[in-house]
Amino acid sequence: MEHTPLSAAEGVEEAIRMLEGRWKLVILFHLFGGKLLRFSELERAIPAISQKMLIQQLRQMEKDGIVTRIVHHQVPPKVEYGLTNWGQSLCPALDALLQWAERRDPAKDESQG
Amino acid sequence: MEHTPLSAAEGVEEAIRMLEGRWKLVILFHLFGGKLLRFSELERAIPAISQKMLIQQLRQMEKDGIVTRIVHHQVPPKVEYGLTNWGQSLCPALDALLQWAERRDPAKDESQG
DNA sequence: CTGCATCCCCCTTGATACTG
DNA sequence: CAGTATCAAGGGGGATGCAG
């Protein structure tokens, strides 16, 4: 099955919505590599984010099947967040995005035709 | 130069901001392949977008060096939009994103550990 | 046809305080 | 430690009207 620009746009549009928001990608980057991070660890890793935003984005991504939430029933509470297989599979895409981002400075050739 | 998850997040974050918004990716998809589209053609290609959003996102991306604006000084006015080389180089990233998006349905294995 | 300006809504984000 | 509740602010985005 091939994808036309139209249908491709449709498909990606949905994916994009899952990644939208000011913090999701940042969170994902901290989770890549199969790392499991506690709520507080993520908080410390991303100082600029508020608890509300962190939990909100996390929940959203969990609902979308990108991240998993692992609850350890103990005192004090311990909850870890990681990526699902699908979430892990986002790595190539994000990496490509990173490559692109780094192409900004060098060899910037505005002429497109 | 290697990139830590932290610095990678920082770099991509800026790239992401350029792609953020409900319509930018959709617009980009219609422009991939070196296609030049007129304003009205883009409008028709993306019925759900308003003129304001279209021109706004276009301008933004032009400012960011992703798209080029080609004005034909004639009557009636004719303006075409296309991708810069840098914009074209986004293709792999978007394609990877597309691959990811299409992995949703098949082989969906939530178990991540 | 192309593009900009204005008004308006409301969702996202954010700051703070509180609970289990 | 983890998560929720509430209130306030800003910007994204929609509808409409106007101009070159």
Tab-separated table of C-alpha atoms in Angstrom, chain B:
chain	number	residue	atom	x	y	z
B	1	MET	CA	30.117	15.877	18.297
B	2	GLU	CA	27.846	13.507	20.164
B	3	HIS	CA	24.605	14.554	21.734
B	4	THR	CA	23.371	13.631	25.160
B	5	PRO	CA	19.664	13.117	25.654
B	6	LEU	CA	19.625	16.501	27.313
B	7	SER	CA	21.291	18.510	24.563
B	8	ALA	CA	19.456	16.485	21.969
B	9	ALA	CA	16.197	17.455	23.583
B	10	GLU	CA	17.263	21.082	23.535
B	11	GLY	CA	18.178	20.990	19.864
B	12	VAL	CA	15.114	19.152	18.739
B	13	GLU	CA	12.918	21.297	20.876
B	14	GLU	CA	13.758	24.265	18.708
B	15	ALA	CA	13.156	22.264	15.558
B	16	ILE	CA	9.875	21.079	16.959
B	17	ARG	CA	8.725	24.584	17.658
B	18	MET	CA	9.207	25.318	13.984
B	19	LEU	CA	6.956	22.414	13.115
B	20	GLU	CA	4.437	23.016	15.849
B	21	GLY	CA	0.987	24.146	15.173
B	22	ARG	CA	-1.905	22.266	13.824
B	23	TRP	CA	-1.155	22.799	10.180
B	24	LYS	CA	2.526	23.105	9.414
B	25	LEU	CA	3.182	19.439	8.838
B	26	VAL	CA	0.096	19.116	6.735
B	27	ILE	CA	1.251	21.984	4.590
B	28	LEU	CA	4.738	20.544	4.312
B	29	PHE	CA	3.414	17.242	3.126
B	30	HIS	CA	1.653	18.944	0.292
B	31	LEU	CA	4.867	20.695	-0.648
B	32	PHE	CA	7.177	17.699	-0.606
B	33	GLY	CA	8.636	16.530	-3.851
B	34	GLY	CA	9.687	19.989	-4.925
B	35	LYS	CA	6.142	20.885	-5.791
B	36	LEU	CA	5.220	24.511	-6.140
B	37	LEU	CA	1.702	25.300	-5.061
B	38	ARG	CA	-0.248	28.499	-5.240
B	39	PHE	CA	-1.948	29.923	-2.217
B	40	SER	CA	-5.333	28.974	-3.559
B	41	GLU	CA	-4.130	25.490	-4.410
B	42	LEU	CA	-3.020	24.979	-0.843
B	43	GLU	CA	-6.362	26.270	0.336
B	44	ARG	CA	-8.138	23.694	-1.764
B	45	ALA	CA	-5.730	20.972	-0.749
B	46	ILE	CA	-6.415	21.644	2.912
B	47	PRO	CA	-10.104	22.534	3.125
B	48	ALA	CA	-10.172	22.610	6.900
B	49	ILE	CA	-7.628	25.388	7.208
B	50	SER	CA	-8.568	29.041	7.277
B	51	GLN	CA	-6.834	31.638	5.169
B	52	LYS	CA	-5.460	33.218	8.247
B	53	MET	CA	-3.889	30.026	9.487
B	54	LEU	CA	-2.551	29.162	6.070
B	55	ILE	CA	-0.824	32.452	5.497
B	56	GLN	CA	0.301	32.583	9.103
B	57	GLN	CA	1.947	29.190	9.074
B	58	LEU	CA	3.395	29.831	5.642
B	59	ARG	CA	4.971	33.078	6.789
B	60	GLN	CA	6.312	31.473	9.877
B	61	MET	CA	7.937	28.696	7.946
B	62	GLU	CA	9.272	31.142	5.429
B	63	LYS	CA	10.867	33.073	8.250
B	64	ASP	CA	12.331	29.848	9.574
B	65	GLY	CA	13.825	29.095	6.193
B	66	ILE	CA	11.710	26.052	5.513
B	67	VAL	CA	9.580	27.324	2.670
B	68	THR	CA	10.176	29.824	-0.088
B	69	ARG	CA	7.693	32.285	-1.401
B	70	ILE	CA	7.795	33.014	-5.099
B	71	VAL	CA	5.906	36.071	-6.231
B	72	HIS	CA	4.918	36.462	-9.844
B	73	HIS	CA	4.298	40.136	-10.436
B	74	GLN	CA	1.304	39.906	-12.642
B	75	VAL	CA	-2.408	40.461	-12.725
B	76	PRO	CA	-4.119	38.632	-11.240
B	77	PRO	CA	-1.536	38.067	-8.527
B	78	LYS	CA	0.176	34.730	-8.423
B	79	VAL	CA	2.239	33.481	-5.512
B	80	GLU	CA	3.745	30.049	-5.286
B	81	TYR	CA	5.138	28.260	-2.303
B	82	GLY	CA	7.794	25.598	-2.238
B	83	LEU	CA	10.378	24.111	0.045
B	84	THR	CA	13.918	25.339	0.544
B	85	ASN	CA	16.692	22.776	0.416
B	86	TRP	CA	16.577	22.660	4.146
B	87	GLY	CA	12.858	22.170	4.025
B	88	GLN	CA	13.308	19.300	1.595
B	89	SER	CA	15.773	17.719	3.962
B	90	LEU	CA	12.923	17.361	6.396
B	91	CYS	CA	11.546	14.577	4.245
B	92	PRO	CA	13.414	11.694	5.915
B	93	ALA	CA	12.270	12.830	9.325
B	94	LEU	CA	8.661	13.148	8.255
B	95	ASP	CA	8.862	9.859	6.475
B	96	ALA	CA	10.176	8.208	9.616
B	97	LEU	CA	7.304	9.779	11.474
B	98	LEU	CA	4.961	8.359	8.900
B	99	GLN	CA	6.466	4.906	9.309
B	100	TRP	CA	5.937	5.243	13.013
B	101	ALA	CA	2.376	6.373	12.587
B	102	GLU	CA	1.620	3.352	10.452
B	103	ARG	CA	3.025	0.989	13.033
B	104	ARG	CA	0.038	1.763	15.194
B	105	ASP	CA	-2.341	-0.853	13.880
B	106	PRO	CA	-0.204	-3.878	13.088
B	107	ALA	CA	2.083	-5.660	15.523
B	108	LYS	CA	0.981	-3.472	18.339
B	109	ASP	CA	2.814	-4.892	21.315
B	110	GLU	CA	2.227	-2.828	24.398
B	111	SER	CA	4.572	-4.852	26.571
B	112	GLN	CA	7.680	-2.767	26.719
B	113	GLY	CA	9.921	-4.571	29.132
